Coordinates of C-alpha atoms in Angstrom, one line a residue:
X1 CA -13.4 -31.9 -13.5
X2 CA -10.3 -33.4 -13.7
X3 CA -7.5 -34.1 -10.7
X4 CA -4.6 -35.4 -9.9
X5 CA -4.9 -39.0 -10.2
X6 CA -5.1 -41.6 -7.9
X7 CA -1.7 -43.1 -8.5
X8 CA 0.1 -39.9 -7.6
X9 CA -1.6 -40.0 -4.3
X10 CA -1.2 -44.1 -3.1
X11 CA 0.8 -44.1 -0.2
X12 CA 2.7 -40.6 -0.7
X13 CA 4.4 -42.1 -3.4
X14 CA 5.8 -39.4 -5.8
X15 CA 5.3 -40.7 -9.0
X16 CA 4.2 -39.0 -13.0
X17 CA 2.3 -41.9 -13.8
X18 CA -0.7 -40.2 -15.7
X19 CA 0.5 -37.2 -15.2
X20 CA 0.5 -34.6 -18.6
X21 CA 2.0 -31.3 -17.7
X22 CA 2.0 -28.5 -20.9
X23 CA 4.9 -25.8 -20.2
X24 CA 4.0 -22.4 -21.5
X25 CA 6.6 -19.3 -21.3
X26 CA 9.4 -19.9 -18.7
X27 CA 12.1 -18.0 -17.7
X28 CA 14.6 -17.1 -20.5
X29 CA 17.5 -20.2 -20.5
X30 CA 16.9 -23.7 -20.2
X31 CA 15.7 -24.0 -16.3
X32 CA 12.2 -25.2 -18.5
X33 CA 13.8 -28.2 -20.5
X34 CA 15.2 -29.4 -17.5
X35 CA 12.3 -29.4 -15.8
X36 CA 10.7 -31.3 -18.2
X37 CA 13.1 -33.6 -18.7
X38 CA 13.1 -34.5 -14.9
X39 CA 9.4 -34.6 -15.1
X40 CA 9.1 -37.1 -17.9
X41 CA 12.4 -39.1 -15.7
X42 CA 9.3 -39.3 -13.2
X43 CA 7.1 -41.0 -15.5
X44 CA 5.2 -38.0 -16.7
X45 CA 4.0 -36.8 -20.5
X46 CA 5.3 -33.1 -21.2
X47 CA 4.7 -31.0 -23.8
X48 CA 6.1 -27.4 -24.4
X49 CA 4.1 -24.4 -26.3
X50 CA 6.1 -22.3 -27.7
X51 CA 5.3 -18.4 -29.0
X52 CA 8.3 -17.2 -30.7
X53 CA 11.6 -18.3 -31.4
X54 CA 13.2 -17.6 -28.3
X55 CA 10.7 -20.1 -26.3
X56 CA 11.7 -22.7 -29.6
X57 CA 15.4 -21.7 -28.7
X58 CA 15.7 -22.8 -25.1
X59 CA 13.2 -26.3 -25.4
X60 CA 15.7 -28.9 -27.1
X61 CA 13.0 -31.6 -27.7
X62 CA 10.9 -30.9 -30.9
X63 CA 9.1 -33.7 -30.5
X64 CA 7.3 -32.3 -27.5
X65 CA 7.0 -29.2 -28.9
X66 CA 3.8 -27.4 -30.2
X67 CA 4.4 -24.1 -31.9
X68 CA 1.2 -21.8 -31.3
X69 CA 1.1 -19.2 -34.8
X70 CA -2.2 -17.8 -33.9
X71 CA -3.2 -14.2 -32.1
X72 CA -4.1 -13.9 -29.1
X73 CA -7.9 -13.4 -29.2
X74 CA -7.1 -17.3 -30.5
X75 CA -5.3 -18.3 -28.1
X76 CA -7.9 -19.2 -25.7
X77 CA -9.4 -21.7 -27.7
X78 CA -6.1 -23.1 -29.0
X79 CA -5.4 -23.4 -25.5
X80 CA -8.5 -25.5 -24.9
X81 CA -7.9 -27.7 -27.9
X82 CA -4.3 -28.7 -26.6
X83 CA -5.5 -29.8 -23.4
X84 CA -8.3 -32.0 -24.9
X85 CA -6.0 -33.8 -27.4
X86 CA -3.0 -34.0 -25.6
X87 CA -5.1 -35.0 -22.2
X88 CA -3.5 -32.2 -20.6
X89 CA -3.4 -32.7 -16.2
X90 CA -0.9 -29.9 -15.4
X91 CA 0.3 -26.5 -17.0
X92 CA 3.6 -25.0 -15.6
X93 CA 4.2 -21.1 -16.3
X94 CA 6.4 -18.4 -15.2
X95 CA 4.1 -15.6 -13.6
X96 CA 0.5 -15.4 -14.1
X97 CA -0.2 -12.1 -15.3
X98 CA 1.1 -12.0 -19.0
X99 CA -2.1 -12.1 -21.5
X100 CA -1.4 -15.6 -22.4
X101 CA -1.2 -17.0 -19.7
X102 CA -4.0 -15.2 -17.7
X103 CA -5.9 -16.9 -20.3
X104 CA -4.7 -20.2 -19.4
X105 CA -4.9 -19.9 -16.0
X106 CA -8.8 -18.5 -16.0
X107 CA -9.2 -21.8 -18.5
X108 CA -7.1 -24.1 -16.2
X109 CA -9.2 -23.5 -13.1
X110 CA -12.3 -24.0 -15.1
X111 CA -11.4 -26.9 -16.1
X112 CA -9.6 -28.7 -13.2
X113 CA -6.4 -28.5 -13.7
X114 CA -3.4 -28.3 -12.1
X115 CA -1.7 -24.7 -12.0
X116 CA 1.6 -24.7 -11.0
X117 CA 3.3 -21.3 -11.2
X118 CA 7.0 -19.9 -10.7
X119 CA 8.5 -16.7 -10.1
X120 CA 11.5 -15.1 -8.8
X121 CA 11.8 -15.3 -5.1
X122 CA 10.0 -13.4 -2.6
X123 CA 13.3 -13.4 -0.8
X124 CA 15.3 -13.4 -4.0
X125 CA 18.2 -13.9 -4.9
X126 CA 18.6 -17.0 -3.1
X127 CA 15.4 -18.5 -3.0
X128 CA 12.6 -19.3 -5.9
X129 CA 8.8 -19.0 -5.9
X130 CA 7.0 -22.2 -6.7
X131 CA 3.2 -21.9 -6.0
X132 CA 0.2 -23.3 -7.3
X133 CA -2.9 -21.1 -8.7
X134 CA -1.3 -17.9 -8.4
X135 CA 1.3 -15.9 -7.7
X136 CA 2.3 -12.3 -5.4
X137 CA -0.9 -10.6 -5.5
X138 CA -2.9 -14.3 -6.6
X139 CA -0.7 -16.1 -3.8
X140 CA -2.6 -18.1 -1.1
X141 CA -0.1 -16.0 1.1
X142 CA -2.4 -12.4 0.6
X143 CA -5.7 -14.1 2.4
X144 CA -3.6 -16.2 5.0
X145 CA -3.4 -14.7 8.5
X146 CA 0.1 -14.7 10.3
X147 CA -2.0 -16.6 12.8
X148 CA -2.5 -19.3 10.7
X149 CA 1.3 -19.3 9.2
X150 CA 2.7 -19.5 13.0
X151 CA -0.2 -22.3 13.4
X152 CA 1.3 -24.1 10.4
X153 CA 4.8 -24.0 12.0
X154 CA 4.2 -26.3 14.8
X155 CA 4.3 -28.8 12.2
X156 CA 7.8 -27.7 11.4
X157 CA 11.4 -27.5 13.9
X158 CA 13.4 -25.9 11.5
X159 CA 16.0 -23.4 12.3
X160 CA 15.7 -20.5 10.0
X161 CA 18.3 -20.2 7.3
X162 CA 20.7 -18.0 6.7
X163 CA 21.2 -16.6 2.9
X164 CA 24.7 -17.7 1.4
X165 CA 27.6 -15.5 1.2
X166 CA 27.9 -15.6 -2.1
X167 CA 24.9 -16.3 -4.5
X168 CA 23.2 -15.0 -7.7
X169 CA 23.1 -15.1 -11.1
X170 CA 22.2 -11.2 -12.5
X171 CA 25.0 -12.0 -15.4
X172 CA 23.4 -15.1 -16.2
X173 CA 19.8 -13.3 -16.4
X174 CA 20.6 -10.4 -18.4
X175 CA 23.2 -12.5 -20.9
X176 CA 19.7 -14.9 -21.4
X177 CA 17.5 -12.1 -22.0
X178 CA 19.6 -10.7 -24.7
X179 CA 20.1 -13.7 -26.5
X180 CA 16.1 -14.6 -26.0
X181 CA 15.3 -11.2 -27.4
X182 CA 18.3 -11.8 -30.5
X183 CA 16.5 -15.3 -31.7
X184 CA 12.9 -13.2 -31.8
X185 CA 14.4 -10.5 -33.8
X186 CA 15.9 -12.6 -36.2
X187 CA 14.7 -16.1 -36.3
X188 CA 10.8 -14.9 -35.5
X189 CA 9.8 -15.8 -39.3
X190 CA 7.6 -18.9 -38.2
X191 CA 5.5 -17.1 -35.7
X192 CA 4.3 -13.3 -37.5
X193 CA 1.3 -13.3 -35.3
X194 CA 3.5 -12.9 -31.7
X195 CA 3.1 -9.3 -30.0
X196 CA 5.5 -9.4 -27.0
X197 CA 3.5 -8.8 -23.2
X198 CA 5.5 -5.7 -22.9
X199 CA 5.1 -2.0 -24.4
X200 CA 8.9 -1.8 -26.0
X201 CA 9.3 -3.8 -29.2
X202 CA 11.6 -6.9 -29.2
X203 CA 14.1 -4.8 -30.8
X204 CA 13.8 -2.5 -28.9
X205 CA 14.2 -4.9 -25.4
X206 CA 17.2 -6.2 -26.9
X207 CA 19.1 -3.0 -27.2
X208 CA 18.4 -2.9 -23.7
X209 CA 19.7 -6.2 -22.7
X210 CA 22.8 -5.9 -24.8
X211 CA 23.6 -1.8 -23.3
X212 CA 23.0 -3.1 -19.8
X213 CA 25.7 -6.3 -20.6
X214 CA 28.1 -4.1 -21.7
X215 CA 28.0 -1.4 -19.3
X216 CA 27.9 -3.5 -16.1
X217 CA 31.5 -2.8 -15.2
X218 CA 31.0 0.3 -15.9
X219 CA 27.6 0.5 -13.9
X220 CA 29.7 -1.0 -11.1
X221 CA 32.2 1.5 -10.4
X222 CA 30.1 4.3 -10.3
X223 CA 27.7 2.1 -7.8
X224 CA 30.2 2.1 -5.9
X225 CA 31.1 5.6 -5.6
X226 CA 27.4 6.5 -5.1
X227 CA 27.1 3.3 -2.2
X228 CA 30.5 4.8 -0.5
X229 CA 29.6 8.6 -0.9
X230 CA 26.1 7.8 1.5
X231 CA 27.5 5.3 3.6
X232 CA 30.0 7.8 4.5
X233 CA 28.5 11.1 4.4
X234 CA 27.5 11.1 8.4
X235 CA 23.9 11.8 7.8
X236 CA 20.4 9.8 8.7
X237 CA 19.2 8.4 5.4
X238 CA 15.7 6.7 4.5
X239 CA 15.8 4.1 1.3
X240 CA 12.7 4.1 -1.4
X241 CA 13.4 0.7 -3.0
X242 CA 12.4 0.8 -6.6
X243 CA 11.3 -1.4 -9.2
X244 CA 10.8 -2.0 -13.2
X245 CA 7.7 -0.4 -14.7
X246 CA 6.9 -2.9 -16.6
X247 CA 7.8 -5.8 -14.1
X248 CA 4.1 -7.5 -13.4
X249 CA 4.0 -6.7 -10.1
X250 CA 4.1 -3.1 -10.1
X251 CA 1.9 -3.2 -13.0
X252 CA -0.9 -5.4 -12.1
X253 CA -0.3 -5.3 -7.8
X254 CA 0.4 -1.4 -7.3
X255 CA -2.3 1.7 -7.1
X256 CA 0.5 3.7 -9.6
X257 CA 0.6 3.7 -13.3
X258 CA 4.1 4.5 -13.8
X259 CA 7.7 4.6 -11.6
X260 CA 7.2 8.4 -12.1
X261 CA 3.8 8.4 -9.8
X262 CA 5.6 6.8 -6.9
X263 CA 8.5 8.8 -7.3
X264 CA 6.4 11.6 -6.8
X265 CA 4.7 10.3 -3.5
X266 CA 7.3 9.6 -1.8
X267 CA 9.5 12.9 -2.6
X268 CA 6.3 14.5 -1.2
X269 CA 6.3 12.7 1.9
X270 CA 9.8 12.6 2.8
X271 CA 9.1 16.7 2.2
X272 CA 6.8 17.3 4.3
X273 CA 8.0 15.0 7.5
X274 CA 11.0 14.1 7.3
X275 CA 13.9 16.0 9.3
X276 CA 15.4 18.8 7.7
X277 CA 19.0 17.2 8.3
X278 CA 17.6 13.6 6.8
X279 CA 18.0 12.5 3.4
X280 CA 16.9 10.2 1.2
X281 CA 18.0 7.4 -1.4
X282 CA 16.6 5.7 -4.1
X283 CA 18.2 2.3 -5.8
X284 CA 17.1 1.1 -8.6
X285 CA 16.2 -2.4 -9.4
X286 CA 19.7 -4.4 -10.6
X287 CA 18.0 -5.0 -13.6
X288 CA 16.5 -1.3 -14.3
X289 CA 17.9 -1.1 -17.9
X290 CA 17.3 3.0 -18.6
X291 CA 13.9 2.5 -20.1
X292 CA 12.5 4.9 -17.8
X293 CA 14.5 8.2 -16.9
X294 CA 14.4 7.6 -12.8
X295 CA 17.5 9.9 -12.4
X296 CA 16.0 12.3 -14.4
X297 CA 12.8 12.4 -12.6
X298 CA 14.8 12.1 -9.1
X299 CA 16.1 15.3 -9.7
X300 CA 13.6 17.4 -11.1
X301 CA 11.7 16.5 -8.2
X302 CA 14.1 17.2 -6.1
X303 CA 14.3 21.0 -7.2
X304 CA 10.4 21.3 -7.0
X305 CA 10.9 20.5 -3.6
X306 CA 13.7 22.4 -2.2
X307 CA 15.2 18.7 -1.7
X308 CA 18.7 19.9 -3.4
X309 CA 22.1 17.8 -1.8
X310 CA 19.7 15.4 -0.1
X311 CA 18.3 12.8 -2.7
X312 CA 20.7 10.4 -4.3
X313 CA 20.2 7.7 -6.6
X314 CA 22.2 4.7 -6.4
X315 CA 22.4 2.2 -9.7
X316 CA 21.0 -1.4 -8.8
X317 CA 23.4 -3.7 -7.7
X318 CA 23.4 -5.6 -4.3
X319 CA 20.9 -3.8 -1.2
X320 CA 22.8 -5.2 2.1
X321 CA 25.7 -2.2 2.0
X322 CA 23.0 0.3 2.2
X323 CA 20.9 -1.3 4.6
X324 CA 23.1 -1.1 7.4
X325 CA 22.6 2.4 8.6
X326 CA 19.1 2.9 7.2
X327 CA 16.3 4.2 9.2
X328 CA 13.7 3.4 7.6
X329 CA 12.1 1.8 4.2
X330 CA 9.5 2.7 1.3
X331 CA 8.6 0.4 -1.6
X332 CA 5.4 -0.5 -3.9
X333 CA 5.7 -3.8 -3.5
X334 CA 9.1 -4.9 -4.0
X335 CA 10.2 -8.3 -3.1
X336 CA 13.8 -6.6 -1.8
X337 CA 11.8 -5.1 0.9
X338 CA 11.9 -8.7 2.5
X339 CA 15.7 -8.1 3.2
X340 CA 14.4 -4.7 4.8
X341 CA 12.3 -6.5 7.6
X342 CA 14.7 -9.3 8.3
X343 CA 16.8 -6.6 9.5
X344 CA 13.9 -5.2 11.9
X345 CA 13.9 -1.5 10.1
X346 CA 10.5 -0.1 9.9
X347 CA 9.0 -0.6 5.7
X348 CA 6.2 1.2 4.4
X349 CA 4.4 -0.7 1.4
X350 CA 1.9 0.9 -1.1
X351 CA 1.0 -1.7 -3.7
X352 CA 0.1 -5.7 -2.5
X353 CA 2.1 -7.8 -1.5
X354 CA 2.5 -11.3 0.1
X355 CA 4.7 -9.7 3.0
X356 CA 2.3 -6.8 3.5
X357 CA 0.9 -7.9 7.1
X358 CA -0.2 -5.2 9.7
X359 CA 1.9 -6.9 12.1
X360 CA 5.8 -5.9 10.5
X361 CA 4.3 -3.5 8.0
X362 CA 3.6 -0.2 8.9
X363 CA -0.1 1.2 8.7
X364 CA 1.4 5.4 9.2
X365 CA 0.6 8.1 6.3
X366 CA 3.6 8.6 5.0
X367 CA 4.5 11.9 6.4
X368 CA 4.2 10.3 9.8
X369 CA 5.7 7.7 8.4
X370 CA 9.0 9.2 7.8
X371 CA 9.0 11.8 10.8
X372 CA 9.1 8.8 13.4
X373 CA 8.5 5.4 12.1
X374 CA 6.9 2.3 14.1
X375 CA 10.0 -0.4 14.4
X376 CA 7.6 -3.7 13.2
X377 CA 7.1 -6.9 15.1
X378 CA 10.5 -8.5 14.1
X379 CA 9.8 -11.8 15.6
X380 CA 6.6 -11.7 14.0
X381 CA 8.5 -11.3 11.0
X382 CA 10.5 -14.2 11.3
X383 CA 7.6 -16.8 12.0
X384 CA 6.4 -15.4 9.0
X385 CA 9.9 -16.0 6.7
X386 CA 10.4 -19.1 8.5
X387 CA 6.7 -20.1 7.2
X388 CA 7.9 -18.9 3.3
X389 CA 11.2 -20.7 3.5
X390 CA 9.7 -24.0 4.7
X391 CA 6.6 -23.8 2.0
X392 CA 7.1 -22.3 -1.3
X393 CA 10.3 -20.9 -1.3
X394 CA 12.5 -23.0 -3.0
X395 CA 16.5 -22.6 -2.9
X396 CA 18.4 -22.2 -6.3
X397 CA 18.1 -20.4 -9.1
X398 CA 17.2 -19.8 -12.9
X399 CA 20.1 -19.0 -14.6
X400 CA 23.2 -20.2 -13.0
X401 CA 23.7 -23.9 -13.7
X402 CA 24.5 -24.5 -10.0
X403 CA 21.5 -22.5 -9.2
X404 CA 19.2 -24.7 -11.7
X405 CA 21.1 -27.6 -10.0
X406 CA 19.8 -26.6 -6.8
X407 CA 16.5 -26.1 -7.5
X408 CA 16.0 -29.6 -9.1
X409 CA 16.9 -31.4 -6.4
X410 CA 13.6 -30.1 -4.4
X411 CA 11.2 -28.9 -7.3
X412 CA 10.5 -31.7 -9.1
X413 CA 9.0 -33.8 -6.1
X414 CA 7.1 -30.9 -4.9
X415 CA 5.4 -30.5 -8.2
X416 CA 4.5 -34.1 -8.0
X417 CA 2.9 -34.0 -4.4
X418 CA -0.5 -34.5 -3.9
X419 CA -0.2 -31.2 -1.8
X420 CA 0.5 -27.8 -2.1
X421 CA 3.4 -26.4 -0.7
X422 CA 1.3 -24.6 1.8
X423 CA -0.9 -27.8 2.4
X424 CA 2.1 -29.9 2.2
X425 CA 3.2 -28.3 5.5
X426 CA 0.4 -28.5 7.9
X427 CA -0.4 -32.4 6.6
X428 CA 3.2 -33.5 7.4
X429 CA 4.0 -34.4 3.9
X430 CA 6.8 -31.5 2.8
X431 CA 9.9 -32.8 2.2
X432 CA 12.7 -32.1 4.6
X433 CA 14.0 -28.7 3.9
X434 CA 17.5 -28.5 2.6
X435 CA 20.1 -25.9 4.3
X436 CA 22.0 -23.8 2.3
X437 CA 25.9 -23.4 2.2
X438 CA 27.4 -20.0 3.3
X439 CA 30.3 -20.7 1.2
X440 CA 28.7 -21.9 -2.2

């Protein structure tokens, strides 16, 4: 079984010294080069895999490259190969749940390895998610009691921080994605075996990317009129925060199969107990690209249920306008739902999730649920972000360059650590937590 060596250990020192980390898929953009680059700065050996030409595309060091041609019933015993002969200590990966890398990571933990996994934030869009061994519903976080966070925090006398004023990068993300998708339609010749994690063909994703690019401004204004015609129509309104169908965490983490299912359960619900004079909204994910018809559904629904003039549907974009006079908050297992219980309003979750903890999150049937909601424990809610923000959730961001700036200041050093960010906490070892700007 392999670990992390001795000399990354001796006296706290954070050091790569024989240290070997092999990058598989990352976010799209080149957040993964500069990690790597930082990594071998540290005195570490880093090598990239690469499965199409849009992971080749963002990784501007061939020599450290290793192009993987096989299928993926090979992969797992390329995978083992690479680690052998390059001496492999480390893999880094963005989510855990894609085929290929739920193969590595089952492989990883056989063999000793270190895992260390990113995702978007759990209080995105100004924080990170940098873990080791898993992610959302393969966090540490779902087995850890808030008992044990708030027991963690003694260790820590950090005020909790407030999100910036202005921060995030959706422009940067989707712009990436499209021109990830564009170099594995037409520069994929060198790698005919790769069968994107996803349903929709690569041409098909692309489309996608490019419509939503074009059509933001658009999307915006009529946002807008949506966000103003609720906030201003004088009537008590619940929120069901929604997410991408093919996101992993509604697909591996959640009880439904499709949007369409919960769309269904909650229409029901709100039906059934909800005031006659209450209505309800649904916003879409900022990055929900049309794939699946949600407005559609919304309204057929809607019908069926005598619901007419009292569901609206309200186009991604930015959740704070329409949580202010919310009374109350569905999800599957969103990660937006985190803004929901900062605010104190009563959530209702149905899928797992890291911030699913009978404490804040309500335990009703839904009916009840939405006839008179529980308020949650809101200071047990705060330990409990306080907990996230001083552990694994790391400020900065993917896309932006002055969110990859931010994140490389902190990430790099925590990846080094003998200790996991959890760990790293109760032992005394994290590093001091940095405080974000509100003007950034």
């Amino acid at each position: 079984m392999k670990s992390i060596p001795t000399s990354a250990r001796h006296m706290g020192k954070v050091t790569g010294d024989n240290r070997v980390f092999l990058f598989l898929q990352g976010p799209h953009g080149p957040f993964f080069h500069l990690l790597g680059k930082m990594l071998g700065r540290a005195g570490a050996k880093v090598w990239r895999v690469g499965f199409n030409a849009g992971d080749r595309a963002f990784w501007f060091s061939p020599e450290s490259y290793i192009p993987y041609n096989g299928t993926q019933a090979e992969w797992a015993e390329s995978f083992t190969a690479i680690v052998a002969e390059k001496g492999i200590t480390d893999i880094v990966l963005y989510g855990d749940t894609r085929p290929i890398h739920a193969e590595a990571v089952k492989a990883a933990h056989e063999m000793g390895l270190q895992v260390h996994v990113f995702e978007e934030g759990y209080m995105r869009p100004y924080w990170i998610t940098y873990e080791r061994g898993g992610a959302n519903g393969h966090s540490k976080l779902m087995d850890m009691s808030l008992a044990e966070m708030q027991a963690g925090l003694t260790h820590s006398d950090m005020d909790t921080p407030l999100p910036p004023a202005r921060w995030g990068d959706t422009r940067q993300h989707v712009f990436y994605g499209a021109l990830y998708h564009w170099f594995v339609m037409f520069r994929n010749g060198d790698y005919r075996n790769f069968r994107p994690h996803r349903a929709l063909s690569v041409t098909k994703e692309f489309q996608l990317y490019l419509k939503r690019l074009l059509l933001m401004p658009f999307q915006a204004l009529e946002r807008g009129a949506a966000t103003w015609r609720i906030r201003n129509g004088g009537f008590p309104y619940h929120l069901a925060l929604l997410q991408l169908e093919h996101d992993s965490s509604f697909q591996m983490h959640s009880p439904f199969a499709s949007m369409t299912e919960f769309l269904e359960v909650v229409m029901h619900g709100f039906a059934e107990g909800a005031p006659k004079h209450h209505h309800l909204v649904f916003k879409a994910h900022p990055l929900e690209d049309g794939r699946v018809p949600l407005r559609r559904e919304i309204r057929r629904l809607a019908s069926e249920l005598g619901l007419k003039g009292r569901v609206h549907y309200v186009r991604g974009g930015k959740l704070a306008a329409l949580l202010n006079d919310v009374r109350t908050a569905v999800t599957v297992n969103s990660t937006a739902a985190q803004q929901v219980l900062w605010r104190g309003i009563p959530l209702k979750v149905f899928g797992r999730a890291v911030y699913d903890k009978p404490e804040f999150v309500s335990t009703q049937p839904l009916s009840a649920f939405f006839t008179a909601a529980k308020r949650p424990d809101h200071k047990a809610y705060q330990d409990y972000r306080r907990y996230l923000l001083e552990t694994s959730q790391i400020p900065g961001g993917f896309y932006s360059k002055r969110g990859r700036r931010q994140l490389m200041r902190m990430v790099v050093d925590m990846m080094l650590s003998a200790d996991d960010p959890y760990d790293a906490l109760e032992s005394g070892t994290a590093a001091p937590r940095q405080q974000l700007r509100l003007v950034q």
